[in-house]
Every structure is written in structure tokens, then in C-alpha cells.
Amino acid sequence: MLALPLAAGCGKDDAKNIVIGPDDADGRDVGDMGTAGDSGGDDDATTLPDGGPLPDMGPLPDMGPVAETVTTTSGPVVGAETNGILSFKGIPYAAPPTGPLRFRPPQPPAAWTTPRDASAFGSPCPQRNVTTGSDFGEEDCLFLNVWAPAGAQGRPVMFFIHGGAFVQGQGSNALYFGNHLAERDVVVVTINYRLGPLGFLAAEELAAETADDTAGNYGLRDQIQALEWVRDNIGAFGGDPANVTIFGESAGGVSVCAHLGSPLSEGLFARGIIQSGAGCGNYPQFRTGTLTNDPAVMVGAQYVSEVGCSSSPDVAQCLRDLPALDTVAAAWDLPSTGLGLPPFGVHIDGAVLPDNPVARVRDGSARDVPIITGSNADEATVFTTTIPVATVAAYEALVRGTFGTTIGNQILQVYPAADFARPKDAYNALFSDVGFICPALRFAGFAADGAEPAYTYHFTHTITGPGAALGAFHGLELFFVFGTFESAPNYSPNDNDRTVRDDMMAEWTSFATDGTVSWPAHDRLAPSIRIFDVPSSTANEIREGRCADLVSIGVVP
């Protein structure tokens, strides 16, 4: 993916109180979407079958959730049962990555014998609230959460990896609560993993401590550790460790791609769903730079200098002595990515990730598993709200400035401003296609060449009210996949929203159950793309065929 120039962080345009992204708990808004919907209860049950009134027995006692104890390999945990769904929150899947364990692969948690209260979420990992500019979280953050149907045995497992550009997010975000999916007879797991420099710092001084001469990708190793925990423990919660589907959105989708290409993840999952994962490409190399990416160690050296450790006689120890929130603050002082965020994330290190997942899928060296991959029709709108593109001249200058004059002119032939209502709409369409939609479609074609099926989708549904101004924006589909409209308390879903929600939840859980969906598998020569909207449909082409043009120009590899 070629990063287009963006404003620092995500912002709102002229529409007021609108949804702009899924990460409310880490400082990005889920937005003000109207008024809260009803609970779906039966308000008419006020008479006996013979028509007489119910006797007045006074208020019923508040029974509260029922405690439930499950024994894991580390010790017993006490969760709760509510409305037939068990929930266990804040279970440690690894030791706190503090002190000497900072910047090292995760280790197993210490065992316990006294039942551990699992009724509250664990701390999020250190990160910045981009709305307030304040840093929060604790380094002891490697927790996961489980939702399961009561009495379940051998049920499919859905393992979710949150987004946030590898510098934000947490598995305890209300948007990701798994109770509604669990009502559809699956077990749901959400996780925290290390973020920013604590999760992905690639410094030569850290590599020198290791046997494989590499550093970084600690957050990706955390995800693998959590998958190993699922393998060893999920059976006690009613899940089938041999039937795990990993799914993630944005950076979580990129993570799913990485697991497809990582030998350390083999055998830990049966299939994957990649939501807005940018086509699984453009991972930086550990030590080798490319035209579009500096080597990860260059970013690491800049960071070491920024925190004042470059002159230390023991750089690694100096890095470990930094207060956790100071490590976050320093990250935001580095030159940002095209998304206006610190330049940390998954990179090709030769150990966790030996090569670009796209390359491994193309040459057949990646594990061949069924996948779903796709994106939203208006991915770019949440990122470009503060970029002025008021005139045709401004739009054309922006495209040429990004891609160079020669390629820029070719792109402008494919995306002329005259084809769109506004120059800004042309820019949003180009950004969405180059950054998300076309790479995902391209990756689906490569994956479809394997023995296992690949499915692709395009989410075009929009919400009502002010949020409609952003279209089918980045992250919007999460409300529908998890069915968690209540996580946006000021939005009341309408019948169309509920239809799309039921459709997506049915498809995702069917895929997690046995790998099947209701639309045909993708083929590069005969594409089949599920369109999530009302009504739903299947198409053989999207974006008016512009993706093929971007491939021919060389912008989408």
C-alpha cells in the first residue's frame, strides 16, 4: 500500500456528532449516532392467558449474573453467566512484559490456585488518546476475554484482533463485546497486545540480545501467545481448539495477514477473515529499505535517539528503564506515517515473518486456509476530513505530488475530477481504492489460486443521520459484525441496519463454523464479490473496474 499524505490523526468534517471510527476507548470516536435503540423485549406481556391482569407481586429481586468457574492451565477463573452467555474478562495469557521482559517475546503467566475474579477487563496497553493528547494504559496488559454459550461443548471459536494502526486499541472496547456473536453458538475471544514501540521497536541493540538476530514484532508474538492459550484452554470454555477462525479489522486485518505468512502461527487457526487489511502488503523489512519504506531499524535508531538512549553504555537497559508512558510520548515525536501516527507496526524480520504474506501466498509457501477478505466503500473519509481538496487544481496537484508527475497523470486519467460530484470525492475514491479496496481484491485473487477457497466482500451500507456524510467509512462494518449497536449509545438502528447486521453475523459465524458462506468463492478470472447492503447482492466487478487500471499502472502490486 502506498501511503497518501494525510492530516495528523483522524478528525471530523463539517458534519456534527458523526461516527468516524471504532476505537472509542483509545481516544477515537465511535461517535454520536442518534438515540439508543430499544432492547427488543416484549412490552405487551401484561395479562394472563385468560385476559385477566397479572397480580401485583411487587418488584422482582435483582438476581444479578450467575458466577461460573472454569479451570485454565494457569489456574481457575470466575466469570459470570448473563442471559445464557458466559463471560470471562481480563484473563492473563502471558506474564507482564515489564522490567527484563520488556522488548522480549511473551512468557507464560505465573500460575495461581485461588480462583481469579474474571468479571472485569484488564488494563489496556500503553497508548495515546488522540482526542485529548494524553497517554494512558499499563504495561501489565496482556489479557484476553472470552464469551461463550452456557453449556457449550466443541463450539467454533472466533478470535478477534483489534485495529488501531498498531499504536492504539484494546480488546475490551465495547464495540468488540462478543455476547451477541456468542448467542449464535460460537465462542468469542478478544485480546490486548503490545502497541507502539513497546510492541514493535526494531533496534539493533535489542537484536544483539537474541539468538536469531532480530527485534520487534513483540505485539505479533503476543497474538501468537494468545492463540497458543486458546489452543490449550478454550476447550474448558466450550470451544473447539481445532476450529479457530482469526479475524481482525484494519491493523487487526493486517495482523491476520501476518499470521497467514508466519510459520510460528501454523496450526493455531483453521481460517481467517481480513477486514480492511490493506491487501496484506507493504510490510517494511527489518534491515533493508525499499522505495516506499525505510528499514524498521532506521525507525528504531531514530526512536533510541529521541528517548536519549543512543549514548548510553547499555542501550537495551536504558530502553527498559524508561517509564511506560514516556515510551508512548516519545513515539509521537517521531516523523509520522501517512495516517499521522507513529511509524510502528509489523515488519519482515526473518523469524516471526520471513517474507511478505502476499509473496508467500503467491508462491504457495504460506499455509493454505480458507479466507474472507474485503473492505468498505468509503474507507478514506475518516482519514481525509481535514485535507482541503476544494478545487480540481488542488486535487490534481495533490495526486501529482503524491505519485510523481508521470504516474500522477496516468492516475488522473483513471480518476478524473469530472467523474465525481466534487474533487474531494475523487480524492476519497482514489485513496480508498489504492489504500484498501484494490489491494484486498488483488490479494483475494492470489489466495484463490490455492486449494482452499477465498471469498471477498464489499461493504457499501451506510447509516442514517449525520453519519451518512461519511458513507461506508473505515470500521463501520464492525457494528454489524459484532451486532453491538449499543456501543454507540446515541444511535438507533433502523430496519435496514438490522438486516445487514443479521446478514453479516450469519455469514461470519457460518464461516467460523465450517468455512462456508452463501456466495461463490472468488476467482481472479471470474470474480465473485459479496455486496453487503440492502438488498445484498453478488457482483463480478466493483469500483467501475478501476482496480485493474491501478494494477496496470503499478500503484497496486
Coordinates of C-alpha atoms in Angstrom, one line a residue, residues 13-539:
D13 CA -15.5 17.2 8.9
D14 CA -18.4 19.7 8.8
A15 CA -20.9 17.1 9.9
K16 CA -21.5 17.3 13.6
N17 CA -21.5 14.3 16.0
I18 CA -20.8 11.6 13.5
V19 CA -19.1 8.3 13.7
I20 CA -15.6 8.4 12.5
G21 CA -14.0 5.2 13.7
P22 CA -14.3 2.2 16.0
D23 CA -11.8 2.9 18.7
D24 CA -13.7 5.0 21.3
A25 CA -11.8 3.6 24.3
D26 CA -8.5 4.6 22.9
G27 CA -9.4 8.1 22.1
R28 CA -11.0 7.8 18.7
D29 CA -14.8 8.3 18.5
V30 CA -17.4 5.8 17.8
G31 CA -19.4 8.9 17.5
D32 CA -22.7 10.3 18.4
M33 CA -25.1 8.3 16.2
G34 CA -28.5 9.5 17.4
T35 CA -30.5 7.9 20.2
A36 CA -30.1 4.5 21.8
G37 CA -32.2 1.7 20.4
D38 CA -34.7 -0.5 22.3
S39 CA -33.7 -3.7 23.9
G40 CA -36.0 -5.8 21.8
G41 CA -38.0 -7.0 24.8
D42 CA -41.7 -7.9 24.9
D43 CA -43.5 -4.9 26.4
D44 CA -47.0 -6.4 25.9
A45 CA -46.8 -9.3 28.4
T46 CA -49.1 -7.6 31.0
T47 CA -52.0 -10.1 31.1
L48 CA -52.7 -13.7 31.9
P49 CA -53.8 -16.1 29.1
D50 CA -57.5 -15.7 30.1
G51 CA -57.2 -11.9 29.7
G52 CA -57.1 -11.0 33.3
P53 CA -54.5 -8.7 34.8
L54 CA -51.3 -10.1 36.3
P55 CA -51.3 -10.0 40.1
D56 CA -49.2 -7.3 41.6
M57 CA -46.3 -9.2 43.2
G58 CA -44.0 -6.2 43.7
P59 CA -40.6 -5.8 42.0
L60 CA -38.7 -8.9 41.3
P61 CA -35.4 -9.3 43.1
D62 CA -32.3 -8.4 41.2
M63 CA -30.6 -11.8 40.8
G64 CA -27.6 -10.5 39.0
P65 CA -25.3 -12.6 36.9
V66 CA -24.6 -16.2 38.0
A67 CA -20.9 -16.9 38.9
E68 CA -19.2 -19.5 36.8
T69 CA -15.8 -21.1 37.4
V70 CA -13.5 -22.6 34.7
T71 CA -10.1 -24.0 35.3
T72 CA -7.3 -23.0 32.9
T73 CA -3.7 -24.3 32.6
S74 CA -2.7 -21.4 34.9
G75 CA -5.5 -21.6 37.4
P76 CA -9.2 -21.2 38.0
V77 CA -11.1 -18.1 36.8
V78 CA -14.5 -17.0 37.9
G79 CA -16.7 -15.4 35.3
A80 CA -20.4 -14.8 35.0
E81 CA -23.5 -16.1 33.2
T82 CA -25.9 -13.5 31.9
N83 CA -28.9 -14.4 29.6
G84 CA -27.3 -17.7 28.8
I85 CA -23.9 -16.3 27.8
L86 CA -20.8 -16.8 29.9
S87 CA -18.2 -14.0 30.0
F88 CA -14.7 -14.1 31.4
K89 CA -12.7 -10.9 31.3
G90 CA -9.1 -9.9 32.0
I91 CA -7.6 -13.4 31.9
P92 CA -3.8 -13.1 31.7
Y93 CA -2.4 -15.1 28.8
A94 CA 1.2 -14.1 29.4
A95 CA 3.4 -12.7 32.1
P96 CA 3.5 -8.9 32.5
P97 CA 6.1 -7.7 29.9
T98 CA 7.8 -5.4 32.3
G99 CA 11.3 -5.0 33.6
P100 CA 13.6 -7.6 32.0
L101 CA 10.7 -8.9 29.9
R102 CA 10.2 -5.6 28.1
F103 CA 11.2 -5.9 24.4
R104 CA 11.3 -9.7 24.7
P105 CA 8.9 -12.4 23.5
P106 CA 6.0 -13.1 25.8
Q107 CA 6.4 -15.6 28.6
P108 CA 3.7 -17.8 30.2
P109 CA 1.8 -16.2 33.1
A110 CA 2.6 -17.3 36.7
A111 CA 0.2 -19.9 37.9
W112 CA -2.4 -19.3 40.7
T113 CA -4.5 -21.6 42.8
T114 CA -7.1 -19.2 44.4
P115 CA -9.9 -18.6 41.9
R116 CA -9.3 -15.4 40.0
D117 CA -12.0 -12.9 39.5
A118 CA -12.7 -12.6 35.8
S119 CA -15.6 -10.1 36.0
A120 CA -13.6 -7.0 34.9
F121 CA -11.4 -6.2 32.0
G122 CA -7.6 -5.9 32.4
S123 CA -5.7 -2.7 31.7
P124 CA -5.2 -1.6 28.1
C125 CA -1.7 -1.4 26.8
P126 CA 0.1 2.0 26.9
Q127 CA -1.1 4.3 24.1
R128 CA -2.2 7.8 23.4
N129 CA -5.7 9.2 23.4
V130 CA -5.6 11.2 20.2
T131 CA -8.6 13.3 21.2
T132 CA -7.1 14.6 24.4
G133 CA -3.4 14.1 23.7
S134 CA -3.0 12.2 27.0
D135 CA -1.2 8.9 27.4
F136 CA -2.8 6.0 29.3
G137 CA -2.6 2.3 29.9
E138 CA -0.4 -0.1 31.9
E139 CA 2.4 -2.3 30.7
D140 CA 0.8 -5.2 32.5
C141 CA -1.8 -5.5 29.8
L142 CA -1.6 -9.0 28.2
F143 CA -5.1 -10.1 28.9
L144 CA -7.9 -11.7 26.9
N145 CA -11.6 -12.0 27.2
V146 CA -14.0 -14.9 26.4
W147 CA -17.7 -15.1 25.7
A148 CA -19.3 -18.5 25.3
P149 CA -22.8 -20.0 25.3
A150 CA -23.6 -21.6 28.6
G151 CA -23.2 -25.4 28.4
A152 CA -21.4 -25.2 25.1
Q153 CA -19.1 -28.0 24.0
G154 CA -16.8 -28.1 21.0
R155 CA -18.2 -24.9 19.5
P156 CA -16.4 -22.9 16.8
V157 CA -14.0 -20.2 18.1
M158 CA -13.8 -16.7 16.7
F159 CA -10.5 -15.0 17.8
F160 CA -10.6 -11.2 17.2
I161 CA -7.6 -8.9 16.8
H162 CA -8.4 -5.2 17.2
G163 CA -7.2 -2.4 15.0
G164 CA -5.7 1.0 15.8
A165 CA -2.6 1.2 13.4
F166 CA -0.6 -0.9 15.9
V167 CA -0.4 2.1 18.3
Q168 CA -4.0 2.2 19.7
G169 CA -6.8 0.0 20.7
Q170 CA -7.8 -2.7 23.2
G171 CA -9.8 -5.9 23.2
S172 CA -12.2 -4.6 25.9
N173 CA -13.7 -1.9 23.6
A174 CA -17.5 -2.2 23.9
L175 CA -17.7 -2.3 20.1
Y176 CA -16.0 -5.7 20.3
F177 CA -18.1 -7.3 23.0
G178 CA -18.7 -10.9 22.0
N179 CA -22.0 -11.6 23.6
H180 CA -24.1 -11.2 20.5
L181 CA -21.9 -13.4 18.4
A182 CA -21.9 -16.0 21.2
E183 CA -25.7 -16.0 21.0
R184 CA -25.1 -17.5 17.6
D185 CA -23.4 -20.6 19.1
V186 CA -19.8 -19.6 18.8
V187 CA -17.1 -18.9 21.4
V188 CA -15.5 -15.4 21.0
V189 CA -12.1 -14.3 22.2
T190 CA -10.7 -10.7 22.2
I191 CA -7.2 -9.7 23.2
N192 CA -4.8 -7.0 24.1
Y193 CA -1.4 -7.0 22.6
R194 CA 1.6 -4.7 23.0
L195 CA 1.4 -1.5 20.9
G196 CA 3.8 1.2 19.5
P197 CA 7.4 0.9 20.5
L198 CA 6.7 -1.5 23.3
G199 CA 5.2 -3.8 20.8
F200 CA 7.2 -3.2 17.6
L201 CA 10.5 -1.4 18.3
A202 CA 13.2 -2.8 16.0
A203 CA 16.6 -1.7 17.4
E204 CA 19.9 -3.2 16.6
E205 CA 20.8 -3.2 20.4
L206 CA 17.7 -5.4 21.1
A207 CA 18.5 -7.7 18.2
A208 CA 22.0 -8.3 19.6
E209 CA 20.5 -9.9 22.7
T210 CA 18.7 -12.6 20.6
A211 CA 19.7 -15.9 19.1
D212 CA 18.0 -15.1 15.8
D213 CA 19.5 -11.6 15.5
T214 CA 16.1 -9.8 15.2
A215 CA 14.0 -7.5 17.2
G216 CA 10.4 -6.1 17.2
N217 CA 7.2 -7.8 16.4
Y218 CA 6.6 -8.4 20.1
G219 CA 3.0 -7.4 19.6
L220 CA 2.6 -10.1 16.9
R221 CA 4.3 -12.6 19.2
D222 CA 1.7 -11.6 21.8
Q223 CA -1.0 -12.6 19.4
I224 CA 0.6 -15.9 18.8
Q225 CA 0.9 -16.5 22.5
A226 CA -2.8 -15.8 22.9
L227 CA -3.6 -18.2 20.1
E228 CA -1.5 -20.8 22.0
W229 CA -3.5 -20.1 25.1
V230 CA -6.7 -20.7 23.1
R231 CA -5.3 -24.0 21.8
D232 CA -4.5 -25.1 25.4
N233 CA -7.6 -23.7 27.2
I234 CA -10.6 -22.9 25.1
G235 CA -12.0 -26.4 25.4
A236 CA -12.7 -25.7 29.0
F237 CA -14.9 -22.8 27.9
G238 CA -16.8 -24.9 25.4
G239 CA -14.7 -24.1 22.3
D240 CA -13.1 -26.4 19.8
P241 CA -9.3 -25.7 19.7
A242 CA -9.2 -27.3 16.2
N243 CA -11.8 -24.9 14.8
V244 CA -10.4 -21.4 15.4
T245 CA -11.1 -18.6 13.0
I246 CA -9.0 -15.5 13.4
F247 CA -10.5 -12.2 12.3
G248 CA -9.5 -8.6 12.6
E249 CA -10.1 -5.1 11.2
S250 CA -7.5 -2.5 10.0
A251 CA -4.3 -3.3 11.9
G252 CA -6.1 -6.4 13.1
G253 CA -6.7 -7.4 9.5
V254 CA -3.0 -6.7 8.7
S255 CA -2.3 -9.0 11.7
V256 CA -4.4 -11.8 10.2
C257 CA -2.4 -11.4 7.0
A258 CA 0.8 -11.7 9.0
H259 CA -0.4 -14.9 10.7
L260 CA -1.1 -16.4 7.2
G261 CA 2.5 -15.8 6.4
S262 CA 4.1 -16.6 9.8
P263 CA 5.5 -20.1 10.4
L264 CA 5.0 -19.5 14.1
S265 CA 1.3 -19.3 13.7
E266 CA 0.8 -22.5 11.7
G267 CA -1.6 -25.0 13.3
L268 CA -3.1 -22.4 15.6
F269 CA -6.1 -21.4 13.4
A270 CA -8.2 -23.0 10.7
R271 CA -9.3 -20.0 8.7
G272 CA -9.1 -16.2 8.6
I273 CA -11.2 -13.1 8.0
I274 CA -9.4 -9.9 6.9
Q275 CA -11.5 -6.7 7.3
S276 CA -9.9 -3.6 5.7
G277 CA -6.5 -5.2 5.9
A278 CA -4.9 -3.1 3.1
G279 CA -4.3 -6.1 0.9
C280 CA -1.7 -7.8 3.2
G281 CA 1.2 -5.9 1.6
N282 CA 3.9 -3.2 2.1
Y283 CA 5.4 -4.6 5.3
P284 CA 8.8 -2.9 5.9
Q285 CA 11.9 -5.0 6.1
F286 CA 13.9 -5.3 9.3
R287 CA 17.2 -4.0 7.8
T288 CA 16.6 -3.4 4.1
G289 CA 14.9 -0.3 2.8
T290 CA 12.6 0.0 -0.2
L291 CA 11.2 2.8 -2.4
T292 CA 8.2 3.2 -0.1
N293 CA 9.6 2.0 3.2
D294 CA 12.6 2.7 5.4
P295 CA 14.0 -0.3 7.1
A296 CA 12.5 -0.9 10.6
V297 CA 15.9 -0.5 12.2
M298 CA 16.1 3.1 10.9
V299 CA 12.9 3.9 12.7
G300 CA 14.3 2.1 15.8
A301 CA 17.5 4.2 15.7
Q302 CA 15.5 7.4 15.5
Y303 CA 13.5 6.3 18.5
V304 CA 16.6 5.4 20.5
S305 CA 17.9 8.8 19.9
E306 CA 14.6 10.5 20.7
V307 CA 14.4 8.9 24.1
G308 CA 18.1 9.8 24.9
C309 CA 19.4 6.3 25.0
S310 CA 21.8 6.4 22.0
S311 CA 24.8 7.5 24.1
S312 CA 24.1 5.0 26.9
P313 CA 26.7 2.3 27.5
D314 CA 23.8 -0.2 27.7
V315 CA 21.1 1.0 25.2
A316 CA 18.9 -2.0 25.8
Q317 CA 18.8 -1.4 29.6
C318 CA 18.3 2.3 29.1
L319 CA 15.2 1.5 26.9
R320 CA 13.9 -0.9 29.6
D321 CA 14.3 1.7 32.3
L322 CA 12.0 4.2 30.6
P323 CA 8.6 4.8 32.3
A324 CA 6.0 3.1 30.1
L325 CA 4.0 6.2 29.3
D326 CA 7.2 8.0 28.4
T327 CA 7.8 5.4 25.7
V328 CA 4.4 6.3 24.2
A329 CA 5.1 10.1 24.3
A330 CA 8.4 9.7 22.6
A331 CA 6.8 7.7 19.8
W332 CA 4.6 10.6 18.9
D333 CA 7.6 12.9 18.5
L334 CA 8.9 10.8 15.5
P335 CA 8.0 11.6 11.9
S336 CA 4.6 10.1 11.4
T337 CA 3.2 7.7 8.8
G338 CA 0.8 8.8 6.1
L339 CA -2.0 8.4 8.7
G340 CA -0.4 10.9 11.0
L341 CA 0.5 8.2 13.5
P342 CA 3.8 6.9 15.0
P343 CA 5.7 4.6 12.5
F344 CA 5.5 1.3 14.4
G345 CA 4.0 -2.0 13.2
V346 CA 4.6 -5.4 11.8
H347 CA 7.8 -5.9 9.8
I348 CA 9.5 -8.7 8.0
D349 CA 12.1 -9.9 10.5
G350 CA 13.1 -13.3 9.1
A351 CA 11.8 -15.0 12.3
V352 CA 8.2 -14.2 13.0
L353 CA 7.6 -13.1 9.4
P354 CA 10.1 -14.4 6.9
D355 CA 8.6 -12.6 3.9
N356 CA 5.7 -10.5 2.7
P357 CA 2.5 -12.6 3.2
V358 CA 1.4 -11.7 -0.4
A359 CA 4.6 -13.2 -1.7
R360 CA 4.2 -16.3 0.4
V361 CA 0.6 -16.8 -0.7
R362 CA 1.6 -16.3 -4.4
D363 CA 4.4 -18.8 -4.2
G364 CA 2.5 -21.3 -2.1
S365 CA 4.8 -21.2 0.9
A366 CA 2.1 -19.8 3.2
R367 CA -0.3 -22.1 4.9
D368 CA -3.4 -22.5 2.6
V369 CA -6.5 -21.9 4.6
P370 CA -10.0 -20.6 3.7
I371 CA -10.2 -16.8 3.9
I372 CA -12.6 -13.9 3.6
T373 CA -11.2 -10.5 2.7
G374 CA -12.8 -7.2 1.9
S375 CA -13.2 -3.6 2.6
N376 CA -15.7 -0.7 2.8
A377 CA -16.7 1.5 0.0
D378 CA -15.6 4.8 1.7
E379 CA -12.5 3.7 3.7
A380 CA -10.8 7.1 3.2
T381 CA -13.4 9.5 4.5
V382 CA -12.4 9.2 8.2
F383 CA -8.8 10.0 7.3
T384 CA -9.1 12.8 4.8
T385 CA -11.6 15.1 6.6
T386 CA -9.0 17.8 7.3
I387 CA -7.4 17.7 3.9
P388 CA -8.6 20.6 1.7
V389 CA -9.4 19.5 -1.8
A390 CA -11.8 22.3 -2.8
T391 CA -10.8 22.7 -6.5
V392 CA -9.9 20.5 -9.4
A393 CA -6.5 22.1 -9.5
A394 CA -5.9 21.3 -5.8
Y395 CA -6.9 17.7 -6.4
E396 CA -4.7 17.2 -9.4
A397 CA -1.7 18.9 -7.6
L398 CA -2.2 16.5 -4.6
V399 CA -2.3 13.4 -6.9
R400 CA 0.9 14.5 -8.8
G401 CA 2.6 15.5 -5.5
T402 CA 1.9 12.0 -4.1
F403 CA 2.7 9.8 -7.0
G404 CA 5.0 12.0 -9.1
T405 CA 4.1 13.7 -12.4
T406 CA 4.2 10.7 -14.7
I407 CA 2.3 8.2 -12.6
G408 CA 0.1 11.0 -11.3
N409 CA -1.1 11.9 -14.8
Q410 CA -1.9 8.3 -15.5
I411 CA -3.9 8.1 -12.3
L412 CA -5.8 11.3 -13.2
Q413 CA -6.8 9.7 -16.5
V414 CA -8.5 6.9 -14.4
Y415 CA -9.8 9.2 -11.7
P416 CA -10.7 12.5 -13.5
A417 CA -12.4 15.0 -11.2
A418 CA -15.2 15.3 -13.8
D419 CA -16.3 11.8 -12.9
F420 CA -17.1 12.8 -9.4
A421 CA -19.5 15.2 -7.8
R422 CA -16.7 17.0 -6.0
P423 CA -12.9 17.0 -6.3
K424 CA -12.8 15.7 -2.7
D425 CA -14.9 12.8 -3.7
A426 CA -12.4 11.9 -6.4
Y427 CA -9.6 12.0 -3.9
N428 CA -11.5 9.9 -1.4
A429 CA -12.3 7.3 -4.0
L430 CA -8.6 7.2 -5.1
F431 CA -7.4 6.9 -1.5
S432 CA -9.9 4.2 -0.7
D433 CA -9.0 2.2 -3.8
V434 CA -5.2 2.5 -3.5
G435 CA -5.1 2.0 0.3
F436 CA -7.7 -0.7 0.9
I437 CA -10.1 -1.8 -1.8
C438 CA -8.0 -2.8 -4.7
P439 CA -5.2 -4.4 -2.7
A440 CA -7.7 -6.6 -0.9
L441 CA -9.3 -7.6 -4.2
R442 CA -5.8 -8.4 -5.6
F443 CA -4.9 -10.5 -2.6
A444 CA -8.2 -12.4 -2.9
G445 CA -7.2 -13.3 -6.4
F446 CA -3.8 -14.6 -5.3
A447 CA -5.3 -16.6 -2.4
A448 CA -8.0 -18.1 -4.7
D449 CA -5.2 -19.8 -6.7
G450 CA -4.7 -22.1 -3.7
A451 CA -6.6 -25.3 -2.9
E452 CA -8.7 -23.6 -0.2
P453 CA -11.4 -21.1 -1.2
A454 CA -11.1 -17.4 -0.8
Y455 CA -14.1 -15.2 -0.5
T456 CA -14.3 -11.4 -0.9
Y457 CA -16.8 -8.8 0.1
H458 CA -17.5 -5.1 -0.3
F459 CA -19.4 -3.3 2.4
T460 CA -21.5 -0.4 1.0
H461 CA -24.2 0.0 3.6
T462 CA -24.5 3.5 5.2
I463 CA -26.1 4.7 8.3
T464 CA -28.7 7.4 8.6
G465 CA -28.4 10.8 10.2
P466 CA -25.2 12.9 10.2
G467 CA -23.0 9.8 9.9
A468 CA -24.3 9.3 6.4
A469 CA -21.9 12.1 5.2
L470 CA -19.0 9.7 5.6
G471 CA -20.6 6.9 3.6
A472 CA -19.5 3.3 4.3
F473 CA -16.5 4.5 6.3
H474 CA -13.5 2.7 7.7
G475 CA -14.6 0.5 10.7
L476 CA -18.3 0.9 10.2
E477 CA -18.8 -2.8 9.4
L478 CA -17.7 -3.7 13.0
F479 CA -21.0 -2.6 14.5
F480 CA -22.7 -5.1 12.1
V481 CA -20.2 -8.0 12.5
F482 CA -20.5 -7.8 16.3
G483 CA -24.1 -6.6 16.5
T484 CA -23.0 -4.0 19.1
F485 CA -25.1 -1.0 18.1
E486 CA -25.5 -0.3 21.8
S487 CA -21.8 0.6 21.9
A488 CA -22.8 3.8 20.1
P489 CA -25.5 4.8 22.6
N490 CA -26.8 7.8 20.6
Y491 CA -27.7 5.8 17.5
S492 CA -30.9 3.9 17.0
P493 CA -30.5 1.2 14.2
N494 CA -33.3 1.1 11.6
D495 CA -34.7 -2.0 9.9
N496 CA -32.0 -1.8 7.1
D497 CA -29.3 -1.7 9.7
R498 CA -30.7 -4.8 11.4
T499 CA -31.0 -6.6 8.1
V500 CA -27.3 -6.0 7.3
R501 CA -26.3 -6.9 10.9
D502 CA -28.1 -10.2 10.7
D503 CA -26.7 -10.9 7.3
M504 CA -23.1 -10.3 8.3
M505 CA -23.3 -12.1 11.6
A506 CA -24.8 -15.1 9.9
E507 CA -22.1 -15.2 7.2
W508 CA -19.2 -14.7 9.7
T509 CA -20.5 -17.3 12.1
S510 CA -21.2 -19.8 9.3
F511 CA -17.7 -19.3 8.0
A512 CA -16.3 -19.8 11.5
T513 CA -18.4 -23.0 11.9
D514 CA -17.4 -24.9 8.8
G515 CA -15.8 -22.5 6.3
T516 CA -19.0 -21.9 4.2
V517 CA -20.7 -18.7 3.2
S518 CA -23.7 -18.1 0.9
W519 CA -21.9 -16.6 -2.1
P520 CA -19.4 -18.2 -4.5
A521 CA -15.7 -18.4 -3.9
H522 CA -13.6 -15.8 -5.6
D523 CA -11.6 -16.4 -8.8
R524 CA -9.3 -13.9 -10.5
L525 CA -10.7 -14.7 -13.9
A526 CA -14.3 -14.9 -12.7
P527 CA -14.6 -12.6 -9.6
S528 CA -17.5 -13.0 -7.2
I529 CA -17.8 -10.2 -4.6
R530 CA -20.5 -10.1 -1.9
I531 CA -22.0 -6.6 -1.6
F532 CA -23.3 -6.0 2.0
D533 CA -26.2 -3.6 1.7
V534 CA -30.0 -3.8 1.5
P535 CA -30.6 -5.7 -0.6
S536 CA -27.5 -7.8 -0.5
S537 CA -26.1 -8.9 -3.9
T538 CA -23.1 -10.5 -5.6
A539 CA -21.1 -8.7 -8.2

